[in-house]
Coordinates of C-alpha atoms (C1' of nucleotides) in Angstrom, one line a residue:
Chain T
M1 CA 46.5 -29.8 -4.7
S2 CA 50.0 -28.3 -5.3
E3 CA 53.0 -29.3 -3.2
V4 CA 53.5 -27.8 0.2
R5 CA 56.6 -25.7 0.2
L6 CA 58.2 -23.8 3.1
R7 CA 61.4 -22.0 3.6
F8 CA 63.8 -21.0 6.4
P9 CA 65.5 -17.8 5.4
P10 CA 68.1 -16.8 7.9
S11 CA 70.2 -13.7 7.5
P12 CA 73.8 -14.6 8.1
T13 CA 74.7 -12.0 10.6
G14 CA 75.5 -14.2 13.5
Y15 CA 75.2 -17.7 14.9
L16 CA 72.0 -19.6 14.9
H17 CA 70.1 -18.6 18.0
I18 CA 67.2 -20.3 19.6
G19 CA 64.7 -18.0 18.1
G20 CA 65.9 -18.8 14.6
A21 CA 66.1 -22.4 15.4
R22 CA 62.6 -22.4 16.7
T23 CA 61.4 -20.9 13.4
A24 CA 63.3 -23.4 11.5
I25 CA 61.8 -26.2 13.6
F26 CA 58.2 -25.1 13.0
N27 CA 58.7 -24.7 9.3
W28 CA 60.5 -28.1 9.1
L29 CA 57.7 -29.8 11.1
F30 CA 55.0 -28.4 9.0
A31 CA 56.8 -29.4 5.8
R32 CA 57.4 -32.9 7.1
K33 CA 53.9 -33.3 8.4
H34 CA 52.4 -32.5 5.0
G35 CA 54.9 -34.3 2.9
G36 CA 56.2 -31.0 1.6
K37 CA 59.6 -29.5 1.0
L38 CA 61.7 -27.2 3.1
I39 CA 64.0 -24.8 1.4
L40 CA 67.0 -23.2 3.0
R41 CA 67.6 -19.8 1.7
I42 CA 70.3 -17.6 3.0
E43 CA 69.2 -14.0 2.8
D44 CA 72.6 -12.3 2.4
T45 CA 71.3 -9.2 0.6
D46 CA 73.0 -7.0 3.1
A47 CA 76.5 -7.9 2.1
E48 CA 78.2 -5.7 4.6
R49 CA 76.8 -7.6 7.5
S50 CA 76.8 -11.1 6.1
T51 CA 79.7 -13.4 6.8
K52 CA 80.9 -16.8 5.7
E53 CA 81.4 -17.9 9.3
S54 CA 77.8 -17.1 10.1
I55 CA 76.5 -19.1 7.1
E56 CA 78.6 -22.0 8.2
G57 CA 77.4 -21.6 11.8
I58 CA 73.8 -21.6 10.9
I59 CA 74.1 -24.7 8.7
D60 CA 76.1 -26.4 11.3
G61 CA 73.5 -25.6 13.9
L62 CA 70.7 -26.9 11.8
V63 CA 72.5 -30.1 11.0
W64 CA 73.3 -30.7 14.6
L65 CA 69.6 -30.2 15.5
G66 CA 68.6 -32.7 12.9
I67 CA 66.7 -30.2 10.9
D68 CA 67.1 -31.3 7.3
W69 CA 66.0 -29.4 4.2
D70 CA 65.2 -30.5 0.7
E71 CA 66.5 -27.6 -1.4
G72 CA 69.3 -25.2 -1.0
P73 CA 71.0 -23.5 0.5
Y74 CA 70.1 -20.9 -2.1
F75 CA 71.7 -17.5 -1.7
Q76 CA 69.6 -14.5 -2.2
S77 CA 72.5 -12.5 -3.5
E78 CA 72.6 -14.8 -6.5
F79 CA 69.3 -13.6 -7.7
A80 CA 70.1 -9.9 -7.4
S81 CA 69.6 -9.3 -11.1
E82 CA 66.1 -10.8 -10.9
H83 CA 65.2 -8.5 -8.0
V84 CA 66.4 -5.5 -10.0
A85 CA 64.4 -6.6 -13.0
V86 CA 61.3 -6.9 -11.0
A87 CA 61.8 -3.5 -9.5
R88 CA 62.2 -2.0 -12.9
R89 CA 59.1 -3.7 -14.1
L90 CA 57.1 -2.3 -11.2
L91 CA 58.5 1.1 -12.1
E92 CA 57.5 0.8 -15.7
E93 CA 54.1 -0.4 -14.9
G94 CA 53.6 2.7 -12.7
K95 CA 53.3 0.6 -9.6
A96 CA 56.4 2.2 -8.1
Y97 CA 58.2 5.5 -8.5
R98 CA 61.5 7.2 -8.0
C99 CA 61.9 9.2 -4.9
F100 CA 64.6 11.9 -4.7
C101 CA 64.0 12.9 -1.1
T102 CA 67.3 12.9 0.7
K103 CA 68.0 10.9 3.9
E104 CA 68.4 14.2 5.8
E105 CA 65.1 15.5 4.6
L106 CA 63.4 12.3 5.6
D107 CA 65.1 12.1 9.0
A108 CA 64.0 15.7 9.6
K109 CA 60.4 14.9 8.7
R110 CA 60.4 11.8 10.8
E111 CA 61.6 13.7 13.8
A112 CA 59.1 16.4 13.3
A113 CA 56.3 13.8 13.0
L114 CA 57.5 12.2 16.2
K115 CA 57.4 15.5 17.9
A116 CA 54.0 16.4 16.6
K117 CA 52.9 12.9 17.8
R118 CA 51.9 12.0 14.3
D119 CA 52.4 8.8 12.5
I120 CA 55.9 8.6 11.1
K121 CA 55.0 8.0 7.5
Y122 CA 56.5 9.0 4.2
D123 CA 54.5 12.0 3.0
G124 CA 54.5 11.1 -0.7
T125 CA 56.4 14.1 -1.8
C126 CA 57.8 12.4 -4.9
R127 CA 54.8 10.2 -5.6
N128 CA 53.3 12.5 -8.2
L129 CA 56.5 13.6 -9.9
S130 CA 56.0 13.6 -13.6
K131 CA 58.1 11.3 -15.7
E132 CA 59.9 14.3 -17.2
E133 CA 60.7 15.8 -13.9
G134 CA 62.0 12.5 -12.7
D135 CA 64.1 12.0 -15.7
R136 CA 65.5 15.5 -15.4
L137 CA 66.4 14.9 -11.7
E138 CA 68.0 11.6 -12.4
A139 CA 70.0 13.1 -15.3
S140 CA 71.3 15.8 -13.0
G141 CA 72.8 13.1 -10.9
R142 CA 70.4 13.2 -8.0
P143 CA 70.4 9.9 -6.2
N144 CA 67.0 8.2 -5.8
V145 CA 65.4 5.3 -4.2
I146 CA 62.4 3.4 -5.6
R147 CA 59.2 3.4 -3.6
F148 CA 56.3 1.1 -4.0
K149 CA 53.1 3.1 -4.9
V150 CA 50.5 1.9 -2.4
P151 CA 47.2 1.9 -4.3
E152 CA 44.8 4.6 -3.4
R153 CA 41.9 2.7 -2.2
D154 CA 39.3 2.8 0.5
G155 CA 38.9 0.0 2.9
F156 CA 41.2 -2.6 4.1
I157 CA 43.8 -5.1 2.9
G158 CA 44.1 -8.2 5.0
Y159 CA 44.7 -11.9 5.3
D160 CA 43.8 -14.8 7.5
D161 CA 46.7 -15.5 9.7
K162 CA 46.8 -19.2 10.7
V163 CA 47.8 -18.2 14.3
L164 CA 46.3 -14.8 14.8
G165 CA 43.2 -14.9 12.7
R166 CA 42.0 -12.1 10.5
I167 CA 44.6 -9.2 10.2
E168 CA 43.6 -6.1 8.4
K169 CA 45.0 -2.7 7.7
H170 CA 43.5 0.4 6.0
Y171 CA 45.2 1.3 2.8
S172 CA 45.6 4.9 3.8
E173 CA 47.7 3.8 6.7
I174 CA 50.4 2.1 4.6
E175 CA 53.2 4.2 3.5
D176 CA 54.9 4.1 0.2
F177 CA 57.8 1.9 1.3
V178 CA 61.2 1.8 -0.3
I179 CA 62.0 -1.3 -2.4
V180 CA 65.3 -0.3 -4.0
R181 CA 68.2 1.6 -2.3
S182 CA 69.8 4.6 -3.9
N183 CA 72.7 2.4 -4.8
G184 CA 70.4 0.3 -6.9
R185 CA 70.2 -2.7 -4.6
P186 CA 66.7 -4.0 -3.8
L187 CA 65.6 -4.4 -0.2
Y188 CA 64.4 -7.3 1.8
L189 CA 60.7 -6.7 1.4
L190 CA 61.0 -7.0 -2.4
C191 CA 63.7 -9.7 -2.5
N192 CA 61.8 -11.9 -0.1
V193 CA 58.6 -11.8 -2.1
V194 CA 60.4 -12.3 -5.4
D195 CA 62.2 -15.3 -4.0
D196 CA 59.2 -16.8 -2.4
I197 CA 57.3 -16.5 -5.7
R198 CA 60.2 -18.1 -7.6
D199 CA 60.6 -20.9 -4.9
R200 CA 56.8 -21.4 -5.1
I201 CA 56.5 -21.0 -1.3
T202 CA 53.0 -22.0 -0.1
H203 CA 53.3 -21.3 3.6
V204 CA 55.2 -18.7 5.5
I205 CA 55.8 -19.4 9.1
R206 CA 57.7 -16.7 10.8
G207 CA 57.9 -14.5 13.9
Q208 CA 55.3 -11.9 14.9
D209 CA 57.9 -9.3 14.4
H210 CA 57.2 -9.7 10.7
M211 CA 53.5 -8.8 10.9
T212 CA 53.9 -5.3 9.6
N213 CA 55.9 -6.6 6.7
T214 CA 53.2 -9.0 5.7
I215 CA 50.7 -6.3 4.9
R216 CA 53.2 -4.6 2.6
Q217 CA 54.3 -7.8 1.0
L218 CA 50.7 -8.7 0.3
L219 CA 50.6 -5.5 -1.8
L220 CA 53.7 -6.7 -3.6
Y221 CA 52.2 -10.1 -4.4
E222 CA 49.2 -8.4 -5.9
A223 CA 51.4 -6.0 -7.9
L224 CA 53.4 -8.9 -9.2
D225 CA 50.2 -10.8 -10.0
A226 CA 51.2 -13.8 -7.9
P227 CA 49.1 -15.7 -5.3
A228 CA 50.1 -14.9 -1.7
P229 CA 51.1 -17.8 0.5
V230 CA 49.4 -18.8 3.7
F231 CA 50.9 -16.8 6.6
A232 CA 51.3 -18.0 10.2
H233 CA 53.0 -15.7 12.7
M234 CA 54.5 -17.4 15.6
P235 CA 54.8 -15.7 19.0
L236 CA 58.2 -14.3 20.0
T237 CA 60.5 -15.7 22.5
L238 CA 61.2 -13.3 25.3
D239 CA 63.8 -13.2 28.1
P240 CA 62.7 -13.3 31.8
K241 CA 62.3 -9.5 31.6
K242 CA 60.0 -9.9 28.7
R243 CA 62.4 -8.4 26.2
K244 CA 62.9 -9.9 22.7
I245 CA 65.8 -12.3 22.7
S246 CA 68.8 -11.2 20.7
K247 CA 72.3 -12.3 20.2
R248 CA 73.5 -8.9 21.0
T249 CA 72.0 -8.5 24.4
H250 CA 71.8 -12.1 25.6
G251 CA 75.0 -13.6 24.2
E252 CA 75.8 -17.2 24.1
V253 CA 73.0 -18.6 26.3
V254 CA 70.6 -18.0 23.3
S255 CA 72.9 -19.6 20.8
V256 CA 72.3 -23.2 19.6
Q257 CA 76.0 -24.0 19.8
F258 CA 76.0 -23.1 23.5
Y259 CA 73.7 -26.1 24.1
R260 CA 75.9 -28.4 22.2
E261 CA 78.8 -27.3 24.2
K262 CA 76.9 -27.7 27.4
G263 CA 76.1 -31.3 26.7
F264 CA 72.6 -31.1 25.3
L265 CA 71.2 -33.9 23.1
P266 CA 70.1 -32.2 19.9
W267 CA 66.6 -33.7 20.0
A268 CA 66.1 -32.6 23.6
L269 CA 66.7 -29.0 22.6
V270 CA 64.3 -29.4 19.7
N271 CA 61.7 -30.9 22.0
F272 CA 62.1 -28.0 24.5
L273 CA 62.1 -25.3 21.8
V274 CA 58.9 -26.6 20.2
L275 CA 57.1 -26.4 23.5
L276 CA 57.8 -22.7 23.6
G277 CA 54.7 -21.4 21.9
W278 CA 53.2 -24.7 20.8
H279 CA 51.3 -27.5 22.4
T280 CA 48.9 -30.3 21.9
S281 CA 45.6 -30.5 23.7
D282 CA 46.6 -33.6 25.6
D283 CA 49.3 -33.5 28.2
R284 CA 52.2 -34.8 26.2
E285 CA 55.4 -33.0 26.3
I286 CA 58.0 -35.6 25.3
F287 CA 57.9 -36.5 21.6
S288 CA 60.0 -38.6 19.4
K289 CA 60.7 -37.1 16.0
E290 CA 57.9 -39.2 14.4
E291 CA 55.5 -38.4 17.2
L292 CA 56.2 -34.7 16.9
I293 CA 55.7 -34.6 13.1
E294 CA 52.5 -36.5 13.6
A295 CA 51.3 -34.2 16.4
F296 CA 52.3 -30.9 14.9
S297 CA 49.8 -28.4 13.6
L298 CA 49.5 -24.7 13.1
E299 CA 46.4 -24.6 15.3
G300 CA 48.5 -25.5 18.3
I301 CA 50.6 -22.4 18.1
S302 CA 49.8 -19.9 20.8
K303 CA 49.2 -16.3 20.2
A304 CA 51.0 -15.0 23.2
N305 CA 54.7 -14.6 23.5
S306 CA 56.6 -17.0 25.7
V307 CA 59.4 -16.5 28.1
F308 CA 62.6 -18.4 27.8
N309 CA 63.2 -18.7 31.5
F310 CA 67.0 -18.6 31.9
H311 CA 68.7 -16.8 34.7
P312 CA 72.3 -15.8 33.9
G313 CA 74.6 -16.6 36.8
D314 CA 72.3 -19.1 38.4
P315 CA 74.6 -21.9 39.7
K316 CA 72.0 -24.6 39.5
F317 CA 70.2 -23.8 36.3
F318 CA 72.4 -22.3 33.6
T319 CA 69.4 -22.3 31.3
D320 CA 65.7 -22.8 31.5
P321 CA 65.0 -25.5 34.1
K322 CA 62.6 -27.2 31.8
A323 CA 65.2 -27.5 29.0
L324 CA 67.5 -29.1 31.5
S325 CA 64.8 -31.5 32.7
I326 CA 63.9 -32.5 29.2
N327 CA 67.6 -33.1 28.4
A328 CA 67.9 -35.2 31.6
H329 CA 64.8 -37.2 30.5
Y330 CA 66.4 -38.1 27.2
I331 CA 69.7 -38.9 28.8
R332 CA 68.2 -41.5 31.0
N333 CA 65.6 -42.9 28.5
I334 CA 67.2 -43.1 25.1
P335 CA 68.5 -46.5 24.0
I336 CA 71.9 -47.1 25.8
E337 CA 73.7 -47.7 22.5
E338 CA 72.5 -44.3 21.2
L339 CA 73.6 -42.6 24.4
A340 CA 77.0 -44.4 24.1
G341 CA 77.5 -42.7 20.7
Y342 CA 77.1 -39.2 22.3
V343 CA 79.3 -40.1 25.2
E344 CA 82.0 -41.4 22.9
K345 CA 82.2 -38.0 21.3
E346 CA 82.5 -36.4 24.7
F347 CA 85.1 -38.9 25.8
R348 CA 87.2 -38.4 22.7
A349 CA 87.1 -34.7 23.2
A350 CA 88.1 -35.0 26.8
G351 CA 90.8 -37.6 26.2
L352 CA 88.9 -40.3 28.1
W353 CA 88.1 -42.5 25.3
D354 CA 89.5 -46.0 25.2
D355 CA 89.1 -48.2 22.1
S356 CA 88.2 -51.2 24.3
Y357 CA 84.9 -49.4 25.1
A358 CA 84.0 -50.3 21.5
G359 CA 85.5 -53.7 21.7
E360 CA 86.1 -56.2 24.5
R361 CA 84.8 -53.9 27.3
R362 CA 81.7 -52.8 25.4
Q363 CA 79.4 -54.5 27.8
W364 CA 81.1 -53.0 30.8
F365 CA 81.0 -49.6 29.1
L366 CA 77.3 -49.8 28.4
S367 CA 76.2 -51.1 31.7
T368 CA 78.3 -48.5 33.5
L369 CA 76.7 -45.7 31.5
D370 CA 73.4 -47.2 32.2
M371 CA 74.1 -47.2 35.9
I372 CA 75.3 -43.6 36.2
R373 CA 73.0 -41.9 33.8
T374 CA 69.9 -41.6 36.0
R375 CA 71.3 -38.8 38.0
F376 CA 72.9 -36.9 35.1
H377 CA 71.5 -33.9 33.3
T378 CA 73.9 -33.3 30.5
L379 CA 76.4 -35.2 28.5
K380 CA 79.1 -33.2 30.3
D381 CA 78.3 -35.1 33.5
F382 CA 79.8 -38.2 32.1
V383 CA 83.2 -36.6 31.9
G384 CA 82.7 -34.6 35.1
P385 CA 81.0 -36.4 38.0
G386 CA 81.3 -39.7 36.1
R387 CA 85.0 -39.4 35.5
A388 CA 86.2 -41.8 38.2
Y389 CA 84.6 -44.7 36.4
F390 CA 86.8 -44.1 33.4
A391 CA 90.0 -42.5 34.7
D392 CA 92.3 -42.6 37.7
D393 CA 92.8 -38.9 37.9
F394 CA 89.4 -37.8 39.0
P395 CA 88.7 -34.8 41.2
F396 CA 87.1 -35.0 44.7
D397 CA 84.0 -33.1 45.3
E398 CA 84.9 -30.8 48.2
K399 CA 81.7 -31.2 50.2
A400 CA 81.9 -35.0 49.7
L401 CA 85.4 -35.1 50.9
R402 CA 84.6 -33.2 54.0
K403 CA 81.4 -34.9 54.9
N404 CA 82.2 -38.5 54.0
I405 CA 85.9 -38.7 54.8
L406 CA 87.7 -35.9 56.6
K407 CA 85.0 -35.5 59.2
H408 CA 85.7 -39.0 60.3
D409 CA 89.2 -39.6 61.5
S410 CA 88.6 -43.2 62.0
L411 CA 88.2 -43.7 58.2
K412 CA 91.9 -42.9 57.8
E413 CA 92.7 -46.3 59.1
L414 CA 89.5 -48.2 58.6
L415 CA 89.4 -47.7 54.8
P416 CA 92.9 -49.0 54.1
T417 CA 92.3 -51.9 56.5
L418 CA 89.1 -52.7 54.5
A419 CA 91.1 -52.5 51.3
N420 CA 93.5 -55.2 52.6
E421 CA 90.5 -57.4 53.2
L422 CA 88.9 -56.6 49.9
E423 CA 92.1 -57.4 48.1
L424 CA 91.9 -61.0 49.3
L425 CA 88.4 -61.5 48.0
E426 CA 88.4 -64.2 45.4
E427 CA 85.0 -63.2 44.0
W428 CA 84.1 -59.6 43.1
T429 CA 80.4 -59.5 42.9
L430 CA 77.4 -57.6 44.3
E431 CA 77.1 -60.3 47.0
S432 CA 80.7 -60.8 47.9
T433 CA 81.4 -57.1 48.2
E434 CA 78.3 -56.4 50.2
A435 CA 79.1 -59.3 52.6
A436 CA 82.7 -58.1 53.0
V437 CA 81.8 -54.5 53.6
R438 CA 78.9 -55.1 56.0
G439 CA 80.9 -57.8 57.8
F440 CA 83.8 -55.4 58.2
A441 CA 81.6 -52.6 59.6
E442 CA 80.1 -55.0 62.1
R443 CA 83.4 -56.3 63.3
M444 CA 84.7 -52.8 63.7
G445 CA 81.6 -51.7 65.5
V446 CA 80.7 -48.9 63.2
K447 CA 77.7 -48.2 61.1
A448 CA 77.7 -49.6 57.6
G449 CA 76.6 -46.2 56.3
L450 CA 79.9 -44.6 57.5
I451 CA 81.9 -47.1 55.6
I452 CA 79.7 -47.1 52.6
N453 CA 79.7 -43.3 52.2
G454 CA 83.4 -43.3 52.8
I455 CA 83.9 -45.8 50.0
R456 CA 81.7 -43.8 47.7
T457 CA 83.7 -40.7 48.0
A458 CA 87.1 -42.4 48.1
V459 CA 86.3 -44.4 45.0
T460 CA 84.3 -41.9 42.9
G461 CA 85.1 -38.6 44.5
Q462 CA 81.4 -38.0 44.7
L463 CA 78.8 -37.3 47.4
K464 CA 76.1 -39.2 45.6
G465 CA 75.9 -42.1 43.2
A466 CA 74.4 -45.5 42.5
G467 CA 74.2 -48.3 45.0
I468 CA 77.6 -48.7 46.4
F469 CA 78.1 -52.4 45.5
D470 CA 77.1 -51.7 42.0
V471 CA 79.7 -49.0 42.0
M472 CA 82.3 -51.2 43.4
V473 CA 81.6 -53.9 40.8
A474 CA 81.7 -51.4 38.0
I475 CA 85.0 -49.8 39.1
G476 CA 86.6 -53.2 39.8
Q477 CA 88.5 -54.8 42.6
E478 CA 91.9 -53.6 41.7
R479 CA 90.9 -49.9 41.4
V480 CA 88.7 -50.0 44.5
V481 CA 91.5 -51.5 46.6
R482 CA 94.0 -49.0 45.3
R483 CA 91.8 -46.0 45.9
L484 CA 90.9 -47.1 49.4
K485 CA 94.6 -47.5 50.3
E486 CA 95.2 -44.0 49.2
V487 CA 92.7 -42.5 51.6
P488 CA 95.3 -41.4 54.2
S489 CA 96.8 -39.0 51.6
L490 CA 93.5 -37.3 51.4
Y491 CA 93.8 -36.1 55.0
E492 CA 97.2 -34.7 54.3
A493 CA 96.1 -32.8 51.3
G494 CA 93.0 -31.4 53.0
Chain F
rG1 C1' 53.9 9.2 19.8
rG2 C1' 51.3 6.1 15.7
rU3 C1' 49.8 1.3 14.0
rC4 C1' 49.3 -3.7 15.1
rC5 C1' 49.4 -8.1 18.4
rC6 C1' 48.8 -10.3 23.1
rA7 C1' 46.9 -11.3 28.5
rU8 C1' 45.3 -18.6 33.1
rC9 C1' 50.0 -20.8 38.7
rG10 C1' 57.2 -18.2 39.2
rU11 C1' 57.9 -20.5 33.8
rC12 C1' 55.7 -23.5 29.5
rU13 C1' 50.7 -24.4 29.0
rA14 C1' 45.3 -27.3 29.0
rG15 C1' 40.6 -24.8 28.7
rC16 C1' 37.4 -23.3 22.3
rG17 C1' 29.5 -21.0 27.5
rG18 C1' 27.6 -25.2 32.0
rU19 C1' 31.7 -31.5 33.2
rC20 C1' 36.4 -25.4 36.4
rU21 C1' 35.7 -25.8 44.2
rA22 C1' 40.6 -24.3 36.7
rG23 C1' 44.0 -29.7 34.7
rG24 C1' 49.3 -31.1 33.3
rA25 C1' 54.7 -30.2 33.0
rC26 C1' 59.1 -27.8 35.0
rG27 C1' 60.7 -25.4 39.3
rU28 C1' 59.7 -25.1 44.8
rC29 C1' 58.3 -27.6 49.5
rG30 C1' 56.9 -32.3 52.2
rG31 C1' 56.7 -37.8 52.3
rC32 C1' 57.8 -42.9 50.7
rC33 C1' 62.0 -45.8 49.0
rU34 C1' 67.3 -46.0 50.9
rC35 C1' 74.2 -46.9 52.1
rU36 C1' 74.1 -41.3 49.7
rC37 C1' 72.0 -38.8 45.7
rA38 C1' 69.1 -39.4 41.6
rC39 C1' 65.1 -42.1 39.4
rG40 C1' 60.3 -43.7 40.6
rC41 C1' 55.8 -43.0 43.4
rC42 C1' 52.6 -40.1 46.7
rG43 C1' 51.2 -35.2 48.5
rA44 C1' 51.3 -29.6 49.2
rA45 C1' 51.6 -24.4 48.1
rA46 C1' 50.9 -21.7 43.5
rA47 C1' 47.0 -18.6 38.3
rC48 C1' 41.8 -17.0 35.3
rA49 C1' 45.1 -8.5 35.4
rG50 C1' 40.8 -5.0 36.7
rG51 C1' 36.0 -3.0 35.5
rG52 C1' 31.6 -3.1 32.7
rG53 C1' 28.3 -5.7 29.6
rU54 C1' 25.8 -10.2 26.7
rU55 C1' 23.7 -14.7 28.8
rC56 C1' 19.6 -18.7 32.9
rG57 C1' 25.0 -19.3 33.3
rA58 C1' 31.7 -16.5 31.4
rG59 C1' 38.5 -18.3 32.5
rU60 C1' 35.7 -19.1 27.9
rC61 C1' 31.8 -13.9 23.8
rC62 C1' 31.8 -8.1 23.4
rC63 C1' 33.7 -3.2 25.2
rC64 C1' 36.8 -0.2 28.2
rU65 C1' 41.0 0.3 31.5
rU66 C1' 45.6 -1.6 32.8
rG67 C1' 49.9 -4.3 31.7
rG68 C1' 53.3 -6.6 28.2
rG69 C1' 55.3 -7.0 23.3
rA70 C1' 56.3 -6.0 18.0
rC71 C1' 56.9 -2.7 14.1
rC72 C1' 57.4 2.4 12.7
rG73 C1' 65.5 1.7 8.4
rC74 C1' 68.0 3.4 1.7
rC75 C1' 68.6 -4.0 8.1
rA76 C1' 66.8 -8.8 7.3

RNA sequence: GGUCCCAUCGUCUAGCGGUCUAGGACGUCGGCCUCUCACGCCGAAAACAGGGGUUCGAGUCCCCUUGGGACCGCCA
């Protein structure tokens, strides 16, 4: 049994978007599952639209996601001469022919066909041009493209799609497609097949938008006397209005980078993306890398397109709620040391990092992260709602300020008074702080909740958070006292 | 318009002829917990597009209709 070999062939015309990432993930999983190889091949044949930034962006995105490859990146443009040679061979063998029809003629015919409600198919005008006639036209300087000569056969050509099942098409319905431009540059259809043959690709996993290409490429494999790979066409990812997702119409919310910037854990994104159009027959939805590779199979890919359920402008869910929920799941469940690594990057970027978090205050740092992570959804929350644990200049949530502090005039004096008492505490523990706070509330004749919520907001700026005594211990006596003493200034500002 | 693909809760999906009064997850709503929120736990509302067949029996097989999508480039 020969080696399993797959490829991910992005065209570098933009950033890596979630559709492309999903394709990469599926190919990667299949390769890993079967001990095969994944080849990264940049399809930059269309030089005008390919950019260096895009290539870097794609590679950067794959690396971030943790999708590793075994060969490449290869660049399709480097094999241009091979593509040309193959086209020439096809021409010489009579499997392709020169077509001198002009673009204008073809456009006119296409329009006419559309009007007459006929299939928009090349009519084969140049198919039977004699060699002499062709040479004469070429010598006269008429530009020409090269078209593949679809065999004149009855019946169907087809293949067994690993997702869709048997797919067939009648030979007579396939047009003589162009394989080389008039400027001599071969087109995708040909290059792709030539490269796949050279790279010994055994399995092609790609989007269903390539289905019509597959039939034509099958013809190419046959003409080149090469075995065709196994094909599996994945369902497409649609937007909530059921339109195909594209960089152009959907912008950043469909780019992989966007999720990095929004505080996603790379594996959480992978886990979410793989669930879009694939499943196991048990109810599992959370997979470690090893579990996912083990569980993955082509049979689990659905036939139907799936909707990426994001709603632009939604204040609560900036992307698919399920993606957010999976990210939150990982944030509160991965080993705390691993999480600390991600948070460190965020802190460094936000200017919140302190070297002691890796040194003498490591334990405090880890336990504090562990305490606050259960109510966080993205890495950004650690520098946002979690800021008060790591910096003195933290913002106050407006609603929290109103509800927990400003609404109660009494707190203006109560909290500073409490601060004076707390300052004298010789021990700063869960027990001592709780006793002090509850004792104080009792003596003052107010409900403990009033004081507790006031402390929460004064000390963290937040409406919600962990148990207040855990919070107080985490933030520390000195800072808690100071923040409580500053409460009166909050009334002035408001 | 032509060709092709698809069709279960709002979304992702389980279901491969009887165990389906259709299961799970996310989201939504209610409850428990409680100093708040979250986590966790418990519970609720929520779907087989429609019509014909086949069969003792259909969400599951076939056909039609409807709906959605892709492709129809000298882009990839």
